PDB file of C-alpha atoms in Angstrom:
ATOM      1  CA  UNK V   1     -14.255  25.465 -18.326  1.00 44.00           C
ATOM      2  CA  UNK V   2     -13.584  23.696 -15.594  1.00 48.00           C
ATOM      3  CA  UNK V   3     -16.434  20.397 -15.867  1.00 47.00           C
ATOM      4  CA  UNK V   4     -19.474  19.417 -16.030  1.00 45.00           C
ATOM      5  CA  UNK V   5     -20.767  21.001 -12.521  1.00 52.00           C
ATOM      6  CA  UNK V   6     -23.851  22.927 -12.471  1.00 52.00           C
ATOM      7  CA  UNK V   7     -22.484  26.862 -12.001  1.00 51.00           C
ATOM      8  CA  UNK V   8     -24.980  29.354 -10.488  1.00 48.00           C
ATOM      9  CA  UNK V   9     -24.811  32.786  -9.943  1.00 39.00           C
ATOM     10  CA  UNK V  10     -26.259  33.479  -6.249  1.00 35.00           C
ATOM     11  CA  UNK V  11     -30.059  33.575  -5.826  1.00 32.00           C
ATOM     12  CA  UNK V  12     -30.059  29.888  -4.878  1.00 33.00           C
ATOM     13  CA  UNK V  13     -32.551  30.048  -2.220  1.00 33.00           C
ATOM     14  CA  UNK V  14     -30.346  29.839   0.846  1.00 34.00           C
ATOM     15  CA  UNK V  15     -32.975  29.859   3.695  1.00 34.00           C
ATOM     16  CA  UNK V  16     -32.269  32.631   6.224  1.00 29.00           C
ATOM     17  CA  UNK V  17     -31.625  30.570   9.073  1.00 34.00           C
ATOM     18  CA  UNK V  18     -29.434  32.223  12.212  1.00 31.00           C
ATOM     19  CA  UNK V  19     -26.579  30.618  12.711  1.00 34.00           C
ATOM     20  CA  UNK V  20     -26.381  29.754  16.645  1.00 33.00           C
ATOM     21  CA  UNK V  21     -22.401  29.038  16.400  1.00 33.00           C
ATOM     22  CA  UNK V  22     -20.508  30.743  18.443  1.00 32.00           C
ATOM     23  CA  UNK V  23     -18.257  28.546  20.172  1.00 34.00           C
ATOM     24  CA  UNK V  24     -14.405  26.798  19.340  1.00 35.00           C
ATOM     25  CA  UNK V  25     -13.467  30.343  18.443  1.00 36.00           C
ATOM     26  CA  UNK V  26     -16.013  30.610  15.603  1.00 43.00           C
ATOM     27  CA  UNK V  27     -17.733  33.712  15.143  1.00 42.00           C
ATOM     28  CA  UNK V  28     -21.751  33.613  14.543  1.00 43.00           C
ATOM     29  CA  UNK V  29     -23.097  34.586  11.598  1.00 53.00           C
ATOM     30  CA  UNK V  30     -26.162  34.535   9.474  1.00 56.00           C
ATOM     31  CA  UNK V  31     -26.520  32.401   6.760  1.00 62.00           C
ATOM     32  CA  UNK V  32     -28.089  35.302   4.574  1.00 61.00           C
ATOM     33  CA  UNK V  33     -25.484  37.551   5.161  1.00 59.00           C
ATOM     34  CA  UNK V  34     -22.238  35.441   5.096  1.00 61.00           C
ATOM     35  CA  UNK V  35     -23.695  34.387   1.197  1.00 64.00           C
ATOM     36  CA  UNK V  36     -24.399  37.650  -0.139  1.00 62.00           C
ATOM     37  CA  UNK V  37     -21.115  37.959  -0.554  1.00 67.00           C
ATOM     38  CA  UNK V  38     -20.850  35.375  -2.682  1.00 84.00           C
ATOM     39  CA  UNK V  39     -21.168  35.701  -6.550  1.00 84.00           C
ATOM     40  CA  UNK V  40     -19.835  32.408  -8.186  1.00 90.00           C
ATOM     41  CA  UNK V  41     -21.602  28.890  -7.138  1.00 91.00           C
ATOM     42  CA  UNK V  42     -20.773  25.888  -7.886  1.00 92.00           C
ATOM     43  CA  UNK V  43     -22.570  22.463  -7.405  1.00 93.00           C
ATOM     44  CA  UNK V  44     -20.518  19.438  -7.388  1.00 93.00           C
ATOM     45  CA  UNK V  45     -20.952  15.421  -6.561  1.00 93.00           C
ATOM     46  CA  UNK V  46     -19.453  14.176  -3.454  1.00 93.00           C
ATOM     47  CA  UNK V  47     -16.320  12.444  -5.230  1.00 89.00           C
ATOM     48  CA  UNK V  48     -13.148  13.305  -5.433  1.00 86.00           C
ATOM     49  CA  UNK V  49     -12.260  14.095  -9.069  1.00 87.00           C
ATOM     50  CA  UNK V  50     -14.808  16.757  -8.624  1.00 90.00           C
ATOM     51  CA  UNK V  51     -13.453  18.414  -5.822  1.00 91.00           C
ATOM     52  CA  UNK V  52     -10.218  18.864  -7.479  1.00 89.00           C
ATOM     53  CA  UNK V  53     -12.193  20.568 -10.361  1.00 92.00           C
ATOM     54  CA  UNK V  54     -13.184  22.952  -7.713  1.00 94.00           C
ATOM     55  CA  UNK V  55      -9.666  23.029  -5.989  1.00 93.00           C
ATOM     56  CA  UNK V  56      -7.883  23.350  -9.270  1.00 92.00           C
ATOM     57  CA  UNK V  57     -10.181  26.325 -10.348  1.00 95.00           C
ATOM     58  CA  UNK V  58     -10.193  28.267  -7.410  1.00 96.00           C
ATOM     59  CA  UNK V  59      -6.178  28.115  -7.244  1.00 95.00           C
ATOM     60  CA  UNK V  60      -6.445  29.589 -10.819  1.00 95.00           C
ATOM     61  CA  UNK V  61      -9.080  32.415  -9.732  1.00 96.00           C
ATOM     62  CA  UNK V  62      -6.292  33.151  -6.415  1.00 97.00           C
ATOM     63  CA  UNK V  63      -3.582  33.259  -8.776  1.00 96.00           C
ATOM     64  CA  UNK V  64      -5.341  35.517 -11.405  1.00 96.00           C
ATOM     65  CA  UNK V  65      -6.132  37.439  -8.591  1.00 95.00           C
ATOM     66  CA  UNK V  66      -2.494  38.039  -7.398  1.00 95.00           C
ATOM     67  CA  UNK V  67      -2.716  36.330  -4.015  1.00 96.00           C
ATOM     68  CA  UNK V  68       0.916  35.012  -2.855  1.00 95.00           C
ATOM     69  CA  UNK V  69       1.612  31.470  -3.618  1.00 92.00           C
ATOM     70  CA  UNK V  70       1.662  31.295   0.462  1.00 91.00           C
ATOM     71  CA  UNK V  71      -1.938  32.435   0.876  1.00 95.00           C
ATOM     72  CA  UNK V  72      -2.896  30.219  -2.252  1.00 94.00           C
ATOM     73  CA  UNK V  73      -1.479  26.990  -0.319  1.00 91.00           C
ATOM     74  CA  UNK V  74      -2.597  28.019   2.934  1.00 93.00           C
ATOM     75  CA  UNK V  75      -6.336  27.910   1.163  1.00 96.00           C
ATOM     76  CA  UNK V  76      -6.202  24.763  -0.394  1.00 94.00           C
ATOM     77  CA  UNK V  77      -4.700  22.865   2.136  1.00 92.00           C
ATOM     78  CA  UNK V  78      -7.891  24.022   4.516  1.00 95.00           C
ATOM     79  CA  UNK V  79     -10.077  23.911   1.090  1.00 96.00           C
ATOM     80  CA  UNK V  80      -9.311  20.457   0.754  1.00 93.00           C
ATOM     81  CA  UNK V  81      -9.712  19.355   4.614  1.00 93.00           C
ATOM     82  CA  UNK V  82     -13.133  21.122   4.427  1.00 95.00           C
ATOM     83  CA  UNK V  83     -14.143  19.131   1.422  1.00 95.00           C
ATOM     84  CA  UNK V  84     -13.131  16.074   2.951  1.00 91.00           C
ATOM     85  CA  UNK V  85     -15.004  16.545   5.750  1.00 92.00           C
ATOM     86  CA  UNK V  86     -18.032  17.765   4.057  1.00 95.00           C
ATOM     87  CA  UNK V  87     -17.947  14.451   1.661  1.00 93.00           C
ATOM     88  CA  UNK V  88     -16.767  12.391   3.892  1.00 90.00           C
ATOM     89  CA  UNK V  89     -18.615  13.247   7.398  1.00 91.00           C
ATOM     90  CA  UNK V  90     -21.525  15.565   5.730  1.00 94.00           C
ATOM     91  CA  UNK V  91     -22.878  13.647   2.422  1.00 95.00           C
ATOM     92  CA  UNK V  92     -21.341   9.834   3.706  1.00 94.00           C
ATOM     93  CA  UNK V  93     -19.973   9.330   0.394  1.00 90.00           C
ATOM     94  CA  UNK V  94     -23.065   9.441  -1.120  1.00 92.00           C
ATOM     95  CA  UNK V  95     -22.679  10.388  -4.821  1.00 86.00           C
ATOM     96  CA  UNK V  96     -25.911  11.134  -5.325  1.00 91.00           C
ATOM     97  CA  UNK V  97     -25.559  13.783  -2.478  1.00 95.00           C
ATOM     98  CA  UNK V  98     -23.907  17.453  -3.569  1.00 95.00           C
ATOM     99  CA  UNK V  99     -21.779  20.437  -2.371  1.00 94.00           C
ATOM    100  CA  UNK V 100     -22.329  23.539  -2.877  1.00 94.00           C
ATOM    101  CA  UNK V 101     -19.395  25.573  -3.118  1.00 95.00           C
ATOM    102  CA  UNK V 102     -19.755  29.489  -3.167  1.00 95.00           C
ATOM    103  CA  UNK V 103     -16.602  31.844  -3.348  1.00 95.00           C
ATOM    104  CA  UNK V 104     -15.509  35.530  -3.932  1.00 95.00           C
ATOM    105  CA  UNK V 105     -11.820  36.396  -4.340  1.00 95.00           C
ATOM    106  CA  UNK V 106     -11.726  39.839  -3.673  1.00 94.00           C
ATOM    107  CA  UNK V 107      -9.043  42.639  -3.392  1.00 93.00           C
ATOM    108  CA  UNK V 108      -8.446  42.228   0.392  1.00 94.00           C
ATOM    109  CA  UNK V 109      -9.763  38.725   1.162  1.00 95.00           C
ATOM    110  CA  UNK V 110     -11.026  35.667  -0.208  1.00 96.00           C
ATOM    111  CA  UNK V 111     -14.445  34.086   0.656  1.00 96.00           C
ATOM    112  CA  UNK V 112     -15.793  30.441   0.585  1.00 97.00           C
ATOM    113  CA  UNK V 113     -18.432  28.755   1.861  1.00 96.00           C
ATOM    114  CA  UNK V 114     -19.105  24.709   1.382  1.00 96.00           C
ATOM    115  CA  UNK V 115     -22.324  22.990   2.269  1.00 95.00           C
ATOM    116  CA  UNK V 116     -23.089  19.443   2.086  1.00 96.00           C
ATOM    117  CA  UNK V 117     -26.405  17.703   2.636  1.00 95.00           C
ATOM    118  CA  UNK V 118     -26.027  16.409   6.027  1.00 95.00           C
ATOM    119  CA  UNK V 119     -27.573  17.171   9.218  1.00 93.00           C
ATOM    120  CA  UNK V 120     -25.065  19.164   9.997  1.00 92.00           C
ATOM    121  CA  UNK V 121     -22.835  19.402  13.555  1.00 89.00           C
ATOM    122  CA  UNK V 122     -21.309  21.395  16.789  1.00 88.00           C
ATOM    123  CA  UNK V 123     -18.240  22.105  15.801  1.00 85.00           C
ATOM    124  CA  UNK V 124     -18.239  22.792  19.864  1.00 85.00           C
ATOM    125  CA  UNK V 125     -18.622  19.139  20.397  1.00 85.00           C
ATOM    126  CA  UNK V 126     -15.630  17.850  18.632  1.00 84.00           C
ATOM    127  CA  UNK V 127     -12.912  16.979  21.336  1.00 81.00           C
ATOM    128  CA  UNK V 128      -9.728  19.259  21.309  1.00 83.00           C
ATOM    129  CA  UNK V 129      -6.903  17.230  19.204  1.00 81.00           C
ATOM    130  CA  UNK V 130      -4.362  18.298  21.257  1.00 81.00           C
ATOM    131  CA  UNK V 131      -5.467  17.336  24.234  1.00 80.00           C
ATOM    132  CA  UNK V 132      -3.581  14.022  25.098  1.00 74.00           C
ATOM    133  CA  UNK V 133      -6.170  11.639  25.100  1.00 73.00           C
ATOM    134  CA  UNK V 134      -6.872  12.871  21.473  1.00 74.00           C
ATOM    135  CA  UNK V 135      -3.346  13.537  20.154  1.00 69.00           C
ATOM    136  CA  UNK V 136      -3.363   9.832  18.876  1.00 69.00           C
ATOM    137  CA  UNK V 137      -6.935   9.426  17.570  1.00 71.00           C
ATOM    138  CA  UNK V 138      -8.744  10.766  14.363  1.00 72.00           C
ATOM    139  CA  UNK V 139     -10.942  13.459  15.342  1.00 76.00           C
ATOM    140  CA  UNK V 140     -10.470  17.164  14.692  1.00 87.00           C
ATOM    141  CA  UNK V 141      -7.490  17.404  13.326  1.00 90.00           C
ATOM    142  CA  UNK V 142      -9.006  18.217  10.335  1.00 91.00           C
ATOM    143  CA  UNK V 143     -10.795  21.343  12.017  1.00 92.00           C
ATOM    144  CA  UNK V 144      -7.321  22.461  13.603  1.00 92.00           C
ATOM    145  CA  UNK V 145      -5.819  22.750  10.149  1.00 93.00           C
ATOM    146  CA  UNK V 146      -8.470  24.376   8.804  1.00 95.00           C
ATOM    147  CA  UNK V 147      -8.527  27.411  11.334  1.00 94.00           C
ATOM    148  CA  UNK V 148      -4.885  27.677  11.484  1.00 93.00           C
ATOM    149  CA  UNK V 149      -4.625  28.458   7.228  1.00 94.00           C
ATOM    150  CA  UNK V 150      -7.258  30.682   6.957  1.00 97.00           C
ATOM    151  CA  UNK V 151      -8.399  33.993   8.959  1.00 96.00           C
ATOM    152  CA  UNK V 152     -11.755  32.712  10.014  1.00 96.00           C
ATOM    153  CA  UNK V 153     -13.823  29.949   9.853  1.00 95.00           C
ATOM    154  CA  UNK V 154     -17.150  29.397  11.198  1.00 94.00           C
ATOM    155  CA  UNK V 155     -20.179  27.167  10.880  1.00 94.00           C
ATOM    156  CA  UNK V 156     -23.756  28.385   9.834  1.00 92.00           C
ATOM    157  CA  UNK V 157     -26.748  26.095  10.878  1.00 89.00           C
ATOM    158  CA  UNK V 158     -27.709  23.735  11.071  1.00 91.00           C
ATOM    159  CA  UNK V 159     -23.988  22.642  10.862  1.00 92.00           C
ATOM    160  CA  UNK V 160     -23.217  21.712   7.241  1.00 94.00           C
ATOM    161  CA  UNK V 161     -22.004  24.753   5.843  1.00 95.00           C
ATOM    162  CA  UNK V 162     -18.674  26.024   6.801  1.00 96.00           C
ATOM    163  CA  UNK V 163     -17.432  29.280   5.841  1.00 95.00           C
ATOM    164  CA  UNK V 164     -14.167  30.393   5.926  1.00 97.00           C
ATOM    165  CA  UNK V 165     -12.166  33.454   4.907  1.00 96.00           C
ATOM    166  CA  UNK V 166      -8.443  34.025   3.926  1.00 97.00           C
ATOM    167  CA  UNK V 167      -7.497  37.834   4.075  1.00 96.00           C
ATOM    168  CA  UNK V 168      -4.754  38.549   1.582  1.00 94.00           C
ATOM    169  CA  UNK V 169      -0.600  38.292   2.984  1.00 87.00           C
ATOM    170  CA  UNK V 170      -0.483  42.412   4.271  1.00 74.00           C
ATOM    171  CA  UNK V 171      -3.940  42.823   4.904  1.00 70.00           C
ATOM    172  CA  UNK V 172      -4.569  41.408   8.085  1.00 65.00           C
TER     173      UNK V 172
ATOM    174  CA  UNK P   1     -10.341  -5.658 -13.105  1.00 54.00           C
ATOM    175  CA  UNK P   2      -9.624  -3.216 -10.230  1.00 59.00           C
ATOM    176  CA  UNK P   3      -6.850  -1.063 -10.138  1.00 65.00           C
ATOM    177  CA  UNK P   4      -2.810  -2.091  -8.961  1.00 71.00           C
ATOM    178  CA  UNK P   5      -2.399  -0.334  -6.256  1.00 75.00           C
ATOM    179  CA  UNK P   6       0.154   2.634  -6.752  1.00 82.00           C
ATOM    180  CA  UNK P   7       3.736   1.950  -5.215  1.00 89.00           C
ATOM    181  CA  UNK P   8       4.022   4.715  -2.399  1.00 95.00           C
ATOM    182  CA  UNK P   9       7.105   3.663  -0.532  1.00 96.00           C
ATOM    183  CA  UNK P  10      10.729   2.659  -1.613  1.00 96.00           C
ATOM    184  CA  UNK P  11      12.180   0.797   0.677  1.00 97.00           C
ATOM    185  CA  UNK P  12      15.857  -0.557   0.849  1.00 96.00           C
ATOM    186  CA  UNK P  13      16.987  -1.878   4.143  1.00 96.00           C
ATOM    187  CA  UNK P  14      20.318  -0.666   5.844  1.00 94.00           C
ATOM    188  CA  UNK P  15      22.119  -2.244   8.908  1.00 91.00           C
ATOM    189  CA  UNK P  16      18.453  -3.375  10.146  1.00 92.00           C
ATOM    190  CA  UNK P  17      16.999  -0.286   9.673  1.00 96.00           C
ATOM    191  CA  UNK P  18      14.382   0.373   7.042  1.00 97.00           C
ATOM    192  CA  UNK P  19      15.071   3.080   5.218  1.00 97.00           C
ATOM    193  CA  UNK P  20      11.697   4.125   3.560  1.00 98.00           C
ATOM    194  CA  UNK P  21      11.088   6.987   0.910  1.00 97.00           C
ATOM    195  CA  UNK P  22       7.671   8.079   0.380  1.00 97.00           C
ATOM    196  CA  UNK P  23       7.613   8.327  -3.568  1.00 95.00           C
ATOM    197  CA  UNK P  24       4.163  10.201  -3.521  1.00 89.00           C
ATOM    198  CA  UNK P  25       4.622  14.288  -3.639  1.00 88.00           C
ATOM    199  CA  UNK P  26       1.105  14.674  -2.807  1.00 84.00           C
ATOM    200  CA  UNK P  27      -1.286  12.625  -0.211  1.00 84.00           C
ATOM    201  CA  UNK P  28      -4.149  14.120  -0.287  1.00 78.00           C
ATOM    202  CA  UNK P  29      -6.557  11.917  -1.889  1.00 78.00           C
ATOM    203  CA  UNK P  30      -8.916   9.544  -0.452  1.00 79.00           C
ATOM    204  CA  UNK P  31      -7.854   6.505  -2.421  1.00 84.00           C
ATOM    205  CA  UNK P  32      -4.175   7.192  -2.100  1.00 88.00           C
ATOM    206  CA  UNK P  33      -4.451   7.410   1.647  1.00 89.00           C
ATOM    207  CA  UNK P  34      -5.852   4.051   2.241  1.00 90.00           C
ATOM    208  CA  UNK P  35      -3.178   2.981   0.585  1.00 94.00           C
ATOM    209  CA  UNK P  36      -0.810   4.887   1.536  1.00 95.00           C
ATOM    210  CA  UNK P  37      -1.871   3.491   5.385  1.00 94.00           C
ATOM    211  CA  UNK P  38      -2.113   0.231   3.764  1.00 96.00           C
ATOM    212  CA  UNK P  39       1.079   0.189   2.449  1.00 97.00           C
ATOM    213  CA  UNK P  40       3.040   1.334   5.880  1.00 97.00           C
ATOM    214  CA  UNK P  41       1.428  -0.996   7.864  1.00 96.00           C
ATOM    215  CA  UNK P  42       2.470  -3.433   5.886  1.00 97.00           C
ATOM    216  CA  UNK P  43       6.315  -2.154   7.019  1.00 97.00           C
ATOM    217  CA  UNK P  44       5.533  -4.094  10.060  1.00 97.00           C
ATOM    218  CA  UNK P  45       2.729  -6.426   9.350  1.00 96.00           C
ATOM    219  CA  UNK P  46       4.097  -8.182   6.102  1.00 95.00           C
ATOM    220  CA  UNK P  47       7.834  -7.262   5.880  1.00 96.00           C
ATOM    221  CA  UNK P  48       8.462  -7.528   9.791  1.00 96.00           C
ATOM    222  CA  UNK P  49      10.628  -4.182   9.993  1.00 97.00           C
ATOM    223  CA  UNK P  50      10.639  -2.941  13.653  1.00 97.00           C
ATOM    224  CA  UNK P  51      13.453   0.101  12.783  1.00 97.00           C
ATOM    225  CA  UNK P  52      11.537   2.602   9.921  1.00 98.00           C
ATOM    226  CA  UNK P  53      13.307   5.173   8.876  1.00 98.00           C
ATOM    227  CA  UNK P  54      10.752   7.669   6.906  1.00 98.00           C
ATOM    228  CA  UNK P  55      12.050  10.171   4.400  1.00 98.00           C
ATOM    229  CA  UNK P  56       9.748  12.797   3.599  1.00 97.00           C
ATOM    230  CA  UNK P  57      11.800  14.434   0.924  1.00 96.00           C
ATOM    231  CA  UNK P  58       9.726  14.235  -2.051  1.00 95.00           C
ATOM    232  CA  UNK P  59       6.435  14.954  -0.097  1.00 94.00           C
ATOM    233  CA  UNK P  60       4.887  18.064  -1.089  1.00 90.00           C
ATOM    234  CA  UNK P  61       1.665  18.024   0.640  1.00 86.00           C
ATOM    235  CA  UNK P  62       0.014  16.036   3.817  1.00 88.00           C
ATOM    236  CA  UNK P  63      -3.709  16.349   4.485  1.00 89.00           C
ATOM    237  CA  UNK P  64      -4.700  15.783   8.167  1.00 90.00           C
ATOM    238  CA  UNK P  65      -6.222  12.039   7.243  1.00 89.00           C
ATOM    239  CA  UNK P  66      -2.575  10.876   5.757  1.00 91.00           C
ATOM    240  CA  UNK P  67      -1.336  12.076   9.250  1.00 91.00           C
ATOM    241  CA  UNK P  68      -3.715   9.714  10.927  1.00 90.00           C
ATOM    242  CA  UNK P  69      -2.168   7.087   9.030  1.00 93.00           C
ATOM    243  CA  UNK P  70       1.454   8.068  10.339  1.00 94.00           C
ATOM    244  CA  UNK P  71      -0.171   7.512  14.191  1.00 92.00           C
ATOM    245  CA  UNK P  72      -1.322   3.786  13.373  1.00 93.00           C
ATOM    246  CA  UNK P  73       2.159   3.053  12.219  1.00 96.00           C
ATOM    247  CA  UNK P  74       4.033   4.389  15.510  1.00 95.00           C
ATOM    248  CA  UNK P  75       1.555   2.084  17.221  1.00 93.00           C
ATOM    249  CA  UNK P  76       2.366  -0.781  15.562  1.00 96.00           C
ATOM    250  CA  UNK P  77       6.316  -0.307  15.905  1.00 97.00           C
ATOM    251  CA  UNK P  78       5.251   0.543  19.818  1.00 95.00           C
ATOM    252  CA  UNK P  79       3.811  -3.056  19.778  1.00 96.00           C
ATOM    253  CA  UNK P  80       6.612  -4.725  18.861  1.00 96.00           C
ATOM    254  CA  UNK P  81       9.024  -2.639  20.773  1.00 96.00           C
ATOM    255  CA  UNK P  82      10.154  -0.914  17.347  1.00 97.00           C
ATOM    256  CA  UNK P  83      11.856   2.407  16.815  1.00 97.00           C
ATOM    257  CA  UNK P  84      10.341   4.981  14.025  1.00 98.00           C
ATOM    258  CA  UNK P  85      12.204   8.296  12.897  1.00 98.00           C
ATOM    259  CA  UNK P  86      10.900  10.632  10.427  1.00 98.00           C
ATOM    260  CA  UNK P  87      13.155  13.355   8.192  1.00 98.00           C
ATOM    261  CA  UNK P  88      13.724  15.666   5.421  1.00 97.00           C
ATOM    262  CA  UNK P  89      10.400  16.974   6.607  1.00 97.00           C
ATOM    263  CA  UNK P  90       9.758  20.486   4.348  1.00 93.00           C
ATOM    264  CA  UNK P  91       8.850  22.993   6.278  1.00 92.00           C
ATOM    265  CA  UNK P  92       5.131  23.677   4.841  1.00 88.00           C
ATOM    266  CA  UNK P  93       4.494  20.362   5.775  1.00 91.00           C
ATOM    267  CA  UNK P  94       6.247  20.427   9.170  1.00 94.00           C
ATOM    268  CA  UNK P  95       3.770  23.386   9.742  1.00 92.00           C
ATOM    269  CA  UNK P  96       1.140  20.222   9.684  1.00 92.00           C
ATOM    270  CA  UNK P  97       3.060  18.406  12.080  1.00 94.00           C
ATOM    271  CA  UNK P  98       3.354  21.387  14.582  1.00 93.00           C
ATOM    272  CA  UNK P  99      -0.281  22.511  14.235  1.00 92.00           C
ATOM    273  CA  UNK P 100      -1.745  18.956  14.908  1.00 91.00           C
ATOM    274  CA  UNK P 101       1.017  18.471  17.837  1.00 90.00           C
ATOM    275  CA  UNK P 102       2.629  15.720  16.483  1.00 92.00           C
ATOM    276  CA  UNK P 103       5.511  17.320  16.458  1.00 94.00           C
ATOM    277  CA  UNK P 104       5.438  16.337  20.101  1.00 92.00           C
ATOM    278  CA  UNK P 105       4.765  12.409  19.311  1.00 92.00           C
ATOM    279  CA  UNK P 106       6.897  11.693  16.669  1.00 96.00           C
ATOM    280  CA  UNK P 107      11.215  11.626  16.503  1.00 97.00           C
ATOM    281  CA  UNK P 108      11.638  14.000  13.624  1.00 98.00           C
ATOM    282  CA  UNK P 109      15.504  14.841  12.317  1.00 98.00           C
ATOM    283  CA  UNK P 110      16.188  17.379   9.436  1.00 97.00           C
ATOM    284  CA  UNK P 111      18.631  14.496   7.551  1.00 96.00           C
ATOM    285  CA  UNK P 112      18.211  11.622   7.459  1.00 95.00           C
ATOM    286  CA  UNK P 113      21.578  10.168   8.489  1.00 95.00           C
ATOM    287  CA  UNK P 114      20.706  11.782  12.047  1.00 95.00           C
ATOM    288  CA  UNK P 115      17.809   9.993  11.947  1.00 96.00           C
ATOM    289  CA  UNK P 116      19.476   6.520  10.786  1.00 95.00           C
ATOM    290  CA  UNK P 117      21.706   7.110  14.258  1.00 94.00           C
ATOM    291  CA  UNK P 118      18.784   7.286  16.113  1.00 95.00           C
ATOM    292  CA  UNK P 119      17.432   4.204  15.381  1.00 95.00           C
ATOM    293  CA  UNK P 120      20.837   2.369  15.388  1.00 90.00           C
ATOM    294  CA  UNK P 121      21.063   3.378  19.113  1.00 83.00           C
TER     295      UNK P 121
END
């Protein structure tokens, strides 16, 4: 039991929009598809305390499922920057505002996909963190980590959902 | 009542140099970051330390935001002409450091006695 979130089993309605992402290295993807995938939901308040719920549970679910403690780290540490960014720059901070966090730990890989309630954005748009004009202000950085833990990562429209996926330490 | 704010940094000052340990293994949330910003700019705002020393050696885990808080430090040592080292960095989180290039902006030394030398120079 990990709290009082509302846990749904997929079937949620996700409308089929095509995702039109295909730039900063992301591949595009449908919305449709990349959920399918996707058997445990969760629904959570944009705060903190719930997100570590989340965090906390889906360490547990890695571990269960044998993943190396590397690949478990490697996850959370881009788990929580995506969270972040969806409660920070997605919902505003809004409590009343929720994520929706789908995930599938499988054999090979694990699967996760977080979508907030804002309009969404280009992850194309975001400025490049390393450039030098950026190394010394906030933006992106966040992004960078994300896509170096994890195998993929890539936006679905309109913006507010990102999904990324780790594959398992050996099965690249 | 709100909250006392959680003690993030020891600090004991050596030959003019500030040696700082962050006491926090993990800064990752929201509310600790503020205050973990809050609490090193106040290295330089309150306390008046231009030479800052920071140990990382009981720091497990660094989200990017924290980092952003490392990058208004170094410019407030820059403003005052100030020298900042960083050390005992653990690799995992050096990984942070090297992804977000600031590897490339920040003095980093594996002990921290290298790093004291530095900023006695």
């Amino acid at each position: 039991m990990i709290g009082p979130f509302v846990h749904l089993r997929l079937g949620l309605g996700f409308s089929p929009r095509i995702a039109r992402f295909g730039t900063f290295g992301m591949p595009v993807r449908s919305r449709t598809s990349a959920l399918q995938s996707l058997p445990e939901c969760f629904v959570i308040p944009s705060d903190a305390c719930a997100a570590h719920r989340i965090r906390d549970h889906i360490a547990t679910r890695l571990r269960e499922g044998g993943y190396p403690e590397r690949d478990v780290l490697d996850v959370l540490q881009a788990l929580d920057e995506a969270m972040v960014n969806a409660i920070k720059h997605g919902n505003c901070c809004d409590s009343k505002k929720m994520l929706r966090i789908s995930f599938c730990v499988d054999q090979d890989c694990f699967q996760i996909c977080i979508e907030d309630e804002g309009q969404g954005f280009d992850p194309a748009n975001i400025a490049d963190p390393l450039s030098p004009e950026c190394l010394e202000i906030p933006c992106g950085r966040g992004l960078l980590m994300m896509r170096h833990y994890m195998s993929e990562v890539s936006y679905l429209e309109p913006g507010n959902a990102v999904m990324m996926v780790k594959k398992r330490c050996g099965c690249e | 009542m709100a909250a006392q704010p959680k003690r993030l940094l020891e600090v004991q000052t050596i030959d003019n140099v500030a040696h700082v340990s962050i006491t926090q293994g993990r800064i990752l949330d929201d509310q600790i970051i503020q205050q973990f910003g809050e609490q090193l700019n106040s290295l330089v705002d309150q306390s008046g330390h231009e030479r800052i020393l920071l140990n990382f050696g009981k720091v497990e885990y660094l989200s990017s935001a924290a980092l952003g808080k490392l990058v208004v430090l170094r410019k407030k040592i820059e403003a005052v002409k100030g020298k900042l080292a960083l050390s005992n960095i653990d690799p995992t989180i050096f990984e942070a450091f090297k992804i977000t290039g600031f590897d490339r902006i920040f003095k980093i030394f594996d002990e921290e006695q290298e790093a004291s030398q530095f900023l006695q120079k």
